[in-house]
XYZ file of C-alpha atoms in Angstrom:
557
model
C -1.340 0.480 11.101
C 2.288 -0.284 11.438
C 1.111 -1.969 15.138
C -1.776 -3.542 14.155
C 0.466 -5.323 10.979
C 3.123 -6.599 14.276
C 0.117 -7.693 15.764
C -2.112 -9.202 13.491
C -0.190 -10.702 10.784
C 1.089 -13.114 13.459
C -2.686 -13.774 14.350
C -3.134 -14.925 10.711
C -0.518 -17.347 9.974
C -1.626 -19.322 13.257
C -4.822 -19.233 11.994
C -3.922 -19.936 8.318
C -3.224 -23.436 9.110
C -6.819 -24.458 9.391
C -7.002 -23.930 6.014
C -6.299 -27.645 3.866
C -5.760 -29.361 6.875
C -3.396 -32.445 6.741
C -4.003 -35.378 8.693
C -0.574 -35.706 10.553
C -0.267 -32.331 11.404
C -3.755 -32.016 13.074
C -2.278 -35.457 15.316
C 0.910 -33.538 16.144
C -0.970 -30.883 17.498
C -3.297 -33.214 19.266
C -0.126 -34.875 21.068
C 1.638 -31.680 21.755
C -1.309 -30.487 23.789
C -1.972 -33.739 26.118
C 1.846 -32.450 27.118
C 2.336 -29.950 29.863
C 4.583 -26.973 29.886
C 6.597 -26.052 26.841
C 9.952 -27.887 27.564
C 8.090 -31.188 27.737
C 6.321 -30.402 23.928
C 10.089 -29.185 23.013
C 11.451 -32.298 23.765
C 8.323 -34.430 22.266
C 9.172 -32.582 18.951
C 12.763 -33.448 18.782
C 12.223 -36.761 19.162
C 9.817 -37.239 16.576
C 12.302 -34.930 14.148
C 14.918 -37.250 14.385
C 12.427 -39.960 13.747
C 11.129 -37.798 10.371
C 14.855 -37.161 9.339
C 15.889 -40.613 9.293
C 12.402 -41.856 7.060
C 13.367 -38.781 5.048
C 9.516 -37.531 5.439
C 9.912 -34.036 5.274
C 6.336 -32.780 4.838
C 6.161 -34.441 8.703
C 9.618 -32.554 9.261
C 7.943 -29.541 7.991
C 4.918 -29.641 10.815
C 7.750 -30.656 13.612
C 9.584 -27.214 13.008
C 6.719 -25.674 12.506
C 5.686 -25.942 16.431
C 8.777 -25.681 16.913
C 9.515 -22.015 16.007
C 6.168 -20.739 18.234
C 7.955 -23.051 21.148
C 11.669 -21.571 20.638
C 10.814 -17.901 19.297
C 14.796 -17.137 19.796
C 15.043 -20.232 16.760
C 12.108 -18.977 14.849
C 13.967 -17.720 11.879
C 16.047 -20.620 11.645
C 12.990 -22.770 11.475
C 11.340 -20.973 9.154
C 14.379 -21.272 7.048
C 14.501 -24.893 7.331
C 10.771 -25.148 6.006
C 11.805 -23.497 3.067
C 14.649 -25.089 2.334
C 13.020 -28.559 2.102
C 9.291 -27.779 1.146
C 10.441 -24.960 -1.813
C 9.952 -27.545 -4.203
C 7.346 -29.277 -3.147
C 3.702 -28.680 -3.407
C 2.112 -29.452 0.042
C -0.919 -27.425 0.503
C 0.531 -25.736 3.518
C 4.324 -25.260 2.756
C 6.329 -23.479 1.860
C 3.733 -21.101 1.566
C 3.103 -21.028 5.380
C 6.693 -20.355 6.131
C 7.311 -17.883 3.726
C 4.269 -16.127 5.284
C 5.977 -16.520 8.400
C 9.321 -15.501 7.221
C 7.791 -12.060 5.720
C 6.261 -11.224 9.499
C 9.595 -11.631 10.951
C 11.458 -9.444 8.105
C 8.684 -6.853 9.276
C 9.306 -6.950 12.919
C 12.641 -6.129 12.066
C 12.001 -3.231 10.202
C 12.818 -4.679 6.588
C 9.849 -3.888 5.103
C 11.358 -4.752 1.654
C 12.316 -8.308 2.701
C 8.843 -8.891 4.274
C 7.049 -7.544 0.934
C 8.906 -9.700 -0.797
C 8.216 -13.324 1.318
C 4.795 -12.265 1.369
C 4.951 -12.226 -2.409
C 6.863 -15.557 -2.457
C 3.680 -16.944 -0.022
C 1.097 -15.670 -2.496
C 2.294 -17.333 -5.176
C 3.275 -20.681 -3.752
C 0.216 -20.863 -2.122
C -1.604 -20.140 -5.437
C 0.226 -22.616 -7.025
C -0.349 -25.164 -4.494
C -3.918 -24.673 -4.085
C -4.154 -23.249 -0.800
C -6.703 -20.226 -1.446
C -6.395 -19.133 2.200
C -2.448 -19.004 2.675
C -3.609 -17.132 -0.758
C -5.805 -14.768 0.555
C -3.607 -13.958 4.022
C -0.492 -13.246 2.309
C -2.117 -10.513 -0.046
C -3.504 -9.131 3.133
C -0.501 -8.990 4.574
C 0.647 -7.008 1.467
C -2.258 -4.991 1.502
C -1.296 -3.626 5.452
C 2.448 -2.659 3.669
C 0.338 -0.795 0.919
C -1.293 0.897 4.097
C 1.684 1.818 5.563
C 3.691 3.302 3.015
C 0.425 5.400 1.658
C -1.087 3.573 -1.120
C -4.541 3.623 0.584
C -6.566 3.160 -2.761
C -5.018 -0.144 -3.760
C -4.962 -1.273 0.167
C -8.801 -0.740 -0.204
C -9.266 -3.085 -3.056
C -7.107 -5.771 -1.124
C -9.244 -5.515 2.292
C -12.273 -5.606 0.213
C -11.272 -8.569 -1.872
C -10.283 -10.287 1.711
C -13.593 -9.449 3.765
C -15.587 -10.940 0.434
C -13.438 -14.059 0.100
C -13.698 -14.789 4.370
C -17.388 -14.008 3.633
C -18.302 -16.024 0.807
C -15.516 -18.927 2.553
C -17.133 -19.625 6.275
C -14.907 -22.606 6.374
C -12.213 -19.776 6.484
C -13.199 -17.023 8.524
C -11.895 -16.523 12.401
C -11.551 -13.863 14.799
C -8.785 -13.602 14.088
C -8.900 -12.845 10.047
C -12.176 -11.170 9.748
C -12.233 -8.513 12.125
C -8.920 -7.152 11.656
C -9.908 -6.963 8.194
C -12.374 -4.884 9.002
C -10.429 -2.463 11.051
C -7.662 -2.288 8.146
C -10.773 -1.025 5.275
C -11.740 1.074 8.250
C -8.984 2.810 9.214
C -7.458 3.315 5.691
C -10.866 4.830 4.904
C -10.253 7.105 7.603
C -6.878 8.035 5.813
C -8.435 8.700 2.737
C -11.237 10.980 4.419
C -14.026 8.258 2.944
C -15.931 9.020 6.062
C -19.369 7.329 4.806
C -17.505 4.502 3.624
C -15.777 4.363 7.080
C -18.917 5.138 9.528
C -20.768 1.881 7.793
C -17.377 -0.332 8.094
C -16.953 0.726 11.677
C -20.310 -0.260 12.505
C -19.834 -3.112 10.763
C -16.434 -4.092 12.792
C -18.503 -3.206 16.266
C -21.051 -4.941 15.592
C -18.664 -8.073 14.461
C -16.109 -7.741 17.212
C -18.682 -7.605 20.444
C -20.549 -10.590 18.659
C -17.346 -12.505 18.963
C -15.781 -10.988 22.524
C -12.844 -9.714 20.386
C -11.660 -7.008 23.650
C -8.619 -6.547 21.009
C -10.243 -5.408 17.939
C -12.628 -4.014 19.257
C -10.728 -1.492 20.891
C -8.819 -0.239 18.011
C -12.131 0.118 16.072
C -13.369 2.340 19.071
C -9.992 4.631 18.675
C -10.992 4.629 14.989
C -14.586 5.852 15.525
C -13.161 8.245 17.772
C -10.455 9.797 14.962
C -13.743 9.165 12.860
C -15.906 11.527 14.992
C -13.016 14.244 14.979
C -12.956 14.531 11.328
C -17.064 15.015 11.484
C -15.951 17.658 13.977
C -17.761 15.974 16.681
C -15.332 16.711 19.377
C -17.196 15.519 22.647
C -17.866 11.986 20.914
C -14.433 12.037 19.382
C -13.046 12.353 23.352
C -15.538 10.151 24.805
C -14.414 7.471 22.086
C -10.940 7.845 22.343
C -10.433 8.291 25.764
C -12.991 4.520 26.289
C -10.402 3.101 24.020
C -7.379 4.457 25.463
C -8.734 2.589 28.919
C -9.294 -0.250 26.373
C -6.010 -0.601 25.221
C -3.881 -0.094 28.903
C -5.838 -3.412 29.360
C -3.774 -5.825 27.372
C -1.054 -3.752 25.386
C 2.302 -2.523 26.236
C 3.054 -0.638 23.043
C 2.995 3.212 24.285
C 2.686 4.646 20.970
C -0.674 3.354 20.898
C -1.997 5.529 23.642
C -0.269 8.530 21.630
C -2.676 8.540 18.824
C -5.306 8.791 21.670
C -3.682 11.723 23.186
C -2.789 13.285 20.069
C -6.908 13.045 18.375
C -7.543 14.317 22.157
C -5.583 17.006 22.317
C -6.627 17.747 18.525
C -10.476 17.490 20.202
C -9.880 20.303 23.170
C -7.932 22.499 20.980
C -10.765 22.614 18.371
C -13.124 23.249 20.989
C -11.188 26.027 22.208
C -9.766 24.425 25.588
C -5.968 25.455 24.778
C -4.915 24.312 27.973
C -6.281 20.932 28.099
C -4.820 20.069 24.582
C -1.418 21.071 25.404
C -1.697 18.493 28.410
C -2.441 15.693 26.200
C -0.274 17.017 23.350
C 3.219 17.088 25.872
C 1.827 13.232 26.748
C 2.171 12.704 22.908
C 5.854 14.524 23.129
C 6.735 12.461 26.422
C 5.987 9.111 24.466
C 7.817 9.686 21.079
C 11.224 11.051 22.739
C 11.009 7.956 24.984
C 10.087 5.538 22.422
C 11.368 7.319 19.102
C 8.683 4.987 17.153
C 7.450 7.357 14.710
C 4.016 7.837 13.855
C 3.562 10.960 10.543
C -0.050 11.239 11.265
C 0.911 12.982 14.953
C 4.633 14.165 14.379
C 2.964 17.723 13.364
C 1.997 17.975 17.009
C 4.915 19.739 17.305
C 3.586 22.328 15.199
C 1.406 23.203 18.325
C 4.077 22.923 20.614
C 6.532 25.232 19.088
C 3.773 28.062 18.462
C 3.027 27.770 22.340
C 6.544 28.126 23.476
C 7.023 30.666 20.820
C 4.050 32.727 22.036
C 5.717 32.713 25.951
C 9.257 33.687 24.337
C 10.291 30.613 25.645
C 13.366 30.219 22.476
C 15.237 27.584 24.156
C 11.739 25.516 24.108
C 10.903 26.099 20.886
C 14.392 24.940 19.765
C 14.101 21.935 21.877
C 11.013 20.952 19.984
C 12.162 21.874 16.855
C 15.205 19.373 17.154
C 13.126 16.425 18.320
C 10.840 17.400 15.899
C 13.947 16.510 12.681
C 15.170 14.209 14.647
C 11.926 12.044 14.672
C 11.067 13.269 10.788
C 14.919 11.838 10.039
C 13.943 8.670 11.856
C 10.753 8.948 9.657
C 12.619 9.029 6.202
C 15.258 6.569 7.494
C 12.307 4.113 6.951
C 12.754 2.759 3.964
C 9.229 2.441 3.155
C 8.263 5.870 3.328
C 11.628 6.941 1.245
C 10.002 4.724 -1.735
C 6.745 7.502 -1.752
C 6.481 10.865 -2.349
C 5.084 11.727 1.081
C 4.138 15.652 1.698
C 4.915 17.191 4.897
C 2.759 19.886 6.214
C 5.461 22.484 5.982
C 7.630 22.986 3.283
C 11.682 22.273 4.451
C 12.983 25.183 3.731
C 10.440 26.796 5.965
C 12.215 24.211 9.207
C 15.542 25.714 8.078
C 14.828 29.479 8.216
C 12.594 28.821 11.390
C 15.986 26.731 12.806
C 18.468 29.546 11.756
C 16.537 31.967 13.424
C 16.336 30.432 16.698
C 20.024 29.525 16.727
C 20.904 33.196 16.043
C 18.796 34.251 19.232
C 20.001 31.271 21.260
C 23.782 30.950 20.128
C 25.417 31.983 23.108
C 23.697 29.288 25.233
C 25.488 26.033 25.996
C 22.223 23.957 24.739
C 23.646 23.913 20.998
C 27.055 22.310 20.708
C 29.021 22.967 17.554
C 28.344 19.110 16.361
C 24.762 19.724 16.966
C 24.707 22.407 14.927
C 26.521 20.612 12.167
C 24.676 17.994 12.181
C 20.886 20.405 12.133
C 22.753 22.101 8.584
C 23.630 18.458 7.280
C 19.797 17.070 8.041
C 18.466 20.563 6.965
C 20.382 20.236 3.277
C 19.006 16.437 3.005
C 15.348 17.743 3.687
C 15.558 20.225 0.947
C 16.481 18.404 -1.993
C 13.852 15.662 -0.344
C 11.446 18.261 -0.617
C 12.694 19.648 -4.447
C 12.648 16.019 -5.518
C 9.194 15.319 -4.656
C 7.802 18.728 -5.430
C 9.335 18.752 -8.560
C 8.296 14.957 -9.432
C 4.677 16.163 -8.118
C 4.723 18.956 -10.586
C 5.850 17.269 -13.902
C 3.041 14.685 -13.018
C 0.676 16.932 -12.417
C 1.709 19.047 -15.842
C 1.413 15.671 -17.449
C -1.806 14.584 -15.888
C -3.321 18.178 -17.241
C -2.136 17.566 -21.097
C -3.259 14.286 -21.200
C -6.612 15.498 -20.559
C -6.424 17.967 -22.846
C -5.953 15.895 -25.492
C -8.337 13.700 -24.444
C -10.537 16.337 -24.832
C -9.224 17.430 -27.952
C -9.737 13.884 -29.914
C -13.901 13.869 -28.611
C -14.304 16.846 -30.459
C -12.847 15.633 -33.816
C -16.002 15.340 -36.386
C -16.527 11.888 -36.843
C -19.264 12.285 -39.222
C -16.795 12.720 -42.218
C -16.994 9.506 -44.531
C -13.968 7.180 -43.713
C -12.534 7.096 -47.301
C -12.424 11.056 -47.354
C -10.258 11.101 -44.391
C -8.073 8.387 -46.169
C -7.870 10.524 -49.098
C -6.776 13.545 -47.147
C -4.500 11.871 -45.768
C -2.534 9.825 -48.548
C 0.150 11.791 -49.325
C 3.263 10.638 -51.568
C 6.000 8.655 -48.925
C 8.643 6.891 -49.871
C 9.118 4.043 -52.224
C 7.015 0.874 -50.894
C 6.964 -1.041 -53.560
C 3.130 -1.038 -52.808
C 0.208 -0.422 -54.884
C -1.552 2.906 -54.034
C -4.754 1.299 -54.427
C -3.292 -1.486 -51.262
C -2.125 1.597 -49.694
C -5.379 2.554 -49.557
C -7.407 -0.340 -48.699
C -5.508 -1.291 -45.949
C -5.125 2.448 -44.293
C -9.204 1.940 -44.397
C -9.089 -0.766 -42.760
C -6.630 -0.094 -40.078
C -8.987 2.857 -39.313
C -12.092 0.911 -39.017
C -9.924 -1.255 -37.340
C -9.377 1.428 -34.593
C -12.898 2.836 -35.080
C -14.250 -0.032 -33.657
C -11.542 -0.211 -30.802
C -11.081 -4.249 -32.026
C -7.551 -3.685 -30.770
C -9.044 -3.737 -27.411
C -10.795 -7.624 -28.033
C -7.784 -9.563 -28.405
C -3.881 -10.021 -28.526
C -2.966 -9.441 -31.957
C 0.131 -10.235 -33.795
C 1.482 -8.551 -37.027
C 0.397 -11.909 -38.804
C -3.023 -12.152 -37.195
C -3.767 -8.694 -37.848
C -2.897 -9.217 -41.441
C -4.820 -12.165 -41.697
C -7.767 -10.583 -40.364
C -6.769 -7.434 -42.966
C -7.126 -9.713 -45.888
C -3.020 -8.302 -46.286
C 0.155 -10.082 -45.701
C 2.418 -8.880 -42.970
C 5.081 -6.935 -44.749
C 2.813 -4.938 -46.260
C 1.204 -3.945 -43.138
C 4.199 -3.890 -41.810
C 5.869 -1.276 -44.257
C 2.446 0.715 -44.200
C 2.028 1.085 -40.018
C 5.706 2.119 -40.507
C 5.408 5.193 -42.644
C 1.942 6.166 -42.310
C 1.814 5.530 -38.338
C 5.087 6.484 -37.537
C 5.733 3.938 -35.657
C 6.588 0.276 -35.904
C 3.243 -2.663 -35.194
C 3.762 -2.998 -31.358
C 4.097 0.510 -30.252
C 1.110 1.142 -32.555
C -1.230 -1.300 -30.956
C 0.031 -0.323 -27.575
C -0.064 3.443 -28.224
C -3.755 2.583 -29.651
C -4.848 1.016 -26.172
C -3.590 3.620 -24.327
C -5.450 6.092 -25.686
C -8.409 3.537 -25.411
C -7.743 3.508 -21.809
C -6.946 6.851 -21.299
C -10.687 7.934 -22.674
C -12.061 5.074 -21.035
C -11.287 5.783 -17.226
C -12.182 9.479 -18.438
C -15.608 8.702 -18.936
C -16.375 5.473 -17.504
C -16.288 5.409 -13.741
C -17.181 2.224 -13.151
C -13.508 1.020 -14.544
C -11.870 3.439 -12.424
C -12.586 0.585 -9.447
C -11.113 -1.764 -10.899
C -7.634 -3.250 -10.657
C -5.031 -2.499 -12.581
C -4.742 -6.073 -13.939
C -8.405 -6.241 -14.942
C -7.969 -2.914 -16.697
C -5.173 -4.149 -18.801
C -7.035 -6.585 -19.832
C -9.987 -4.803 -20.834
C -7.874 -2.240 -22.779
C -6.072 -5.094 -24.669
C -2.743 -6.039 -22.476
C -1.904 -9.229 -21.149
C -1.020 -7.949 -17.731
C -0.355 -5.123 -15.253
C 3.358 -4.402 -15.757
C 2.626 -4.399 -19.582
C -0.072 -2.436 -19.216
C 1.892 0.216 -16.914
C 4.895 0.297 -18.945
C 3.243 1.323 -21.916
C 0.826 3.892 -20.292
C 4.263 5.868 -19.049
C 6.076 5.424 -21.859
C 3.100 7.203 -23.593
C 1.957 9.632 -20.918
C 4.890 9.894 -18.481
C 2.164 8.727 -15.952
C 1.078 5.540 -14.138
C -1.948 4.424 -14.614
C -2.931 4.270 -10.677
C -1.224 8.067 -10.927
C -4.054 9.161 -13.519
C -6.944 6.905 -12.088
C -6.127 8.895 -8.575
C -6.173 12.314 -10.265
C -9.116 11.853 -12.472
C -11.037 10.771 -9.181
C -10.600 14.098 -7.948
């Protein structure tokens, strides 16, 4: 994923500009192709920018350094900056949306994946703002890929889906090069999430899509996902035979060697399972070869070092094994260097305490070579430390959630059992014992605790955005009354009570209705009661110690 985002989200921000076409920059790119060769279309450009600077016209400005930063990629950044700066407050239907689409895929190729996230959020809104529903849709696609990459699979699903309908539904919109990377992304993040039916149909789907259009590109990453596909069905002769037709796919057109390791690494994966040892290691020293050269790191194949290190450990081959074992946390440091995968709680195959002991070991056998130099050494303890409280962190933050997850439930569970057949004013009665002072009527007291519970017996919380006055309005009460009464009898003051209210509403909502569970977080909130997502989420882990997409994850399982 993180080489089909440097590849594609390029794709899409040429392509976005089809989208509210403007009549001047539709001529500019007219004249800039009846020129030949890129220095005479440089030149053409500069000309008419000096012409747009002095009328002050800076939507044409805009379009000039537009072209501009695909003919002088070395100024690209600069140009993008100089949309910004005179379209950010604007409202052109292409800028600054465009640009800060732009700007996010060159924060990515540069590895600031925070930076990028954050233009592409800037592009989604302005574009929203301005009207343009396709910059719209391509920015939160491009956010959706980042959601890929760092691991949040379930909410990169709703994204791609959202996209594919939108393209589908919008012809007017819809290219090579927009709608069959789409598909690949659903596809291959199924694959992550081991949705295999889901994945099998898509990848048809993207076949189908991408030979109807001649799309060699697409096409061949799709293959390489049918063939990971296959090898998850445990179809290991179709899982080669599809991997291996898109490995001579991809030599075709791209450079990008950690490409073919994924091949290499699914094939080796293939021969091992089917019990050819020899062949596997082949392809799995191919996968070694590429990531010392290239030190791009890929998680899904790093454990292929795993494989290694038991094959060099079964031919007592120590100084091997240690070799691997030091790429292996050098690579895995490179890994959590990246800030994206430092923001998640990612879990490593083997635990890394279990990497220490295994290192210790093989440095006590091995310490009177010359391979291991004191720094080295220092520098294995230093990395090893880091890894471990890495590791407690994210076990320990896995735990609590998970020991949260569990009570929540349980009282979940608890509340459906309460007997609801006892009459309302009975459980009033019970309940009305002597508090302090109000300066309130029992009889008020009273009436108003019965109707705050048929108020929450009928989940009308849920129906609208109350305030303390509304409520009381609707109550029949005035609002220091209520006010005094949700106080002392609730325990808590009006807010947290309607909050604490919906979150229980929510919490025995996407418990039994499964339906909700696919929804987004926003359109949950709103169903429950809360004016948006961050509200929503706030409240649910102020109550629960859980996120909502946390407990919607777990309850899935």
């Amino acid at each position: 994923m993180k080489y089909l985002l440097s590849i594609f989200i390029i794709l899409l921000s040429l392509s976005n500009h089809s989208a509210k076409a403007q009549d001047h920059f539709e001529e500019l790119r007219g004249l800039l192709r009846k020129e030949e060769g890129s220095s005479n279309r440089i030149k053409l450009l500069q000309t008419f920018l000096i012409q747009y600077k002095n009328s002050s016209d800076t939507l044409k400005m805009a379009n000039a350094y537009h072209f501009l930063s695909f003919l002088k990629p070395d100024r690209k950044s600069a140009y993008v900056d100089s949309i910004i700066a005179i379209t950010k407050n604007k409202s052109y239907a292409r800028f600054p949306a465009g640009a800060y689409l732009e700007k996010g895929n060159i924060k990515y190729e540069l590895g600031d994946y925070s930076g990028a996230l954050e233009s592409y959020v800037q592009a989604s809104e302005t574009a929203k703002t301005n009207g343009n529903d396709k910059l719209h849709s391509d920015a939160k696609f491009n956010v959706g890929l980042l959601k890929n990459q760092a691991g949040d699979y379930e909410e990169s699903q709703i994204i791609f889906a959202e996209y594919i309908t939108f393209l589908e539904q919008n012809s007017k919109y819809r290219t090579v090069f927009n709608y069959n990377p789409a598909l690949f992304a659903l596809a291959d993040s199924y694959i992550h999430t081991k949705d295999l039916d889901l994945a099998e149909k898509t990848i048809a789907k993207g076949i189908k899509q991408t030979l109807k259009t001649k799309d060699s590109t697409t096409y061949s990453y799709i293959i390489v996902t049918s063939g990971i596909h296959q090898y998850l069905l445990k179809n290991y002769q179709k899982a080669i035979d599809s991997l291996q037709k898109g490995k001579e796919l991809i030599y075709k057109f791209d450079p990008i060697e950690t490409r073919i390791a994924t091949c290499d690494y699914y094939i080796g994966r293939s021969y091992k399972d089917l019990g050819d040892k020899e062949t596997s290691l082949s392809y799995f020293k191919k996968v070694d070869t590429t990531l010392r050269k290239t030190k791009d790191v890929i998680p899904e194949i790093i454990d292929v070092y795993d494989y290694l290190k038991e094959d060099a450990k079964s031919k007592d081959d120590y100084k091997l094994q240690l070799d691997y074992l030091n790429t292996q946390l050098e690579l895995d440091s490179i890994r959590y260097a990246n800030q994206v995968y430092l923001t998640r709680n990612i879990t490593r195959k083997y635990d890394a305490a279990e990497l220490i002991s295994e290192k210790e070991k093989l440095i006590a056998k091995y310490e009177k070579d010359t391979f291991l130099k004191n720094n080295t050494i220092t520098f294995l303890i230093i990395l090893s430390v880091v890894l471990v409280l890495l590791a407690v962190y994210g076990f320990r933050r896995s735990y609590l959630n998970k020991i949260r997850f569990q009570k929540l439930l349980l009282e979940q569970q608890e509340k459906s059992k309460i007997d609801t057949s006892v009459p309302i004013e009975k459980n009033i009665k019970s309940n009305l014992t002597k508090k302090e002072d109000l300066d309130i009527p029992e009889d008020v007291v009273e009436t108003i605790l019965k109707k705050l519970q048929d108020f929450e017996i009928k989940n009308q919380f849920a129906k609208k955005h109350y305030t303390l006055n509304s409520l009381a309005k609707e109550l029949n009460t005035n609002s220091a009354y209520l006010s005094k009464i949700i106080n002392v009898y609730k325990n808590v003051n009006f807010a947290n009570y309607l909050n604490n209210l919906r979150i229980d509403f929510a919490v025995d909502q996407l418990s039994t209705n499964k339906a909700l569970r696919s929804y987004t977080i926003q359109a949950i909130a709103e169903e429950v009661g809360f004016k948006n997502a961050q509200s929503f989420s706030s409240a649910f882990h102020k109550k629960t110690g859980i996120y909502p997409s946390y407990f919607i994850k777990h309850i899935k399982d």
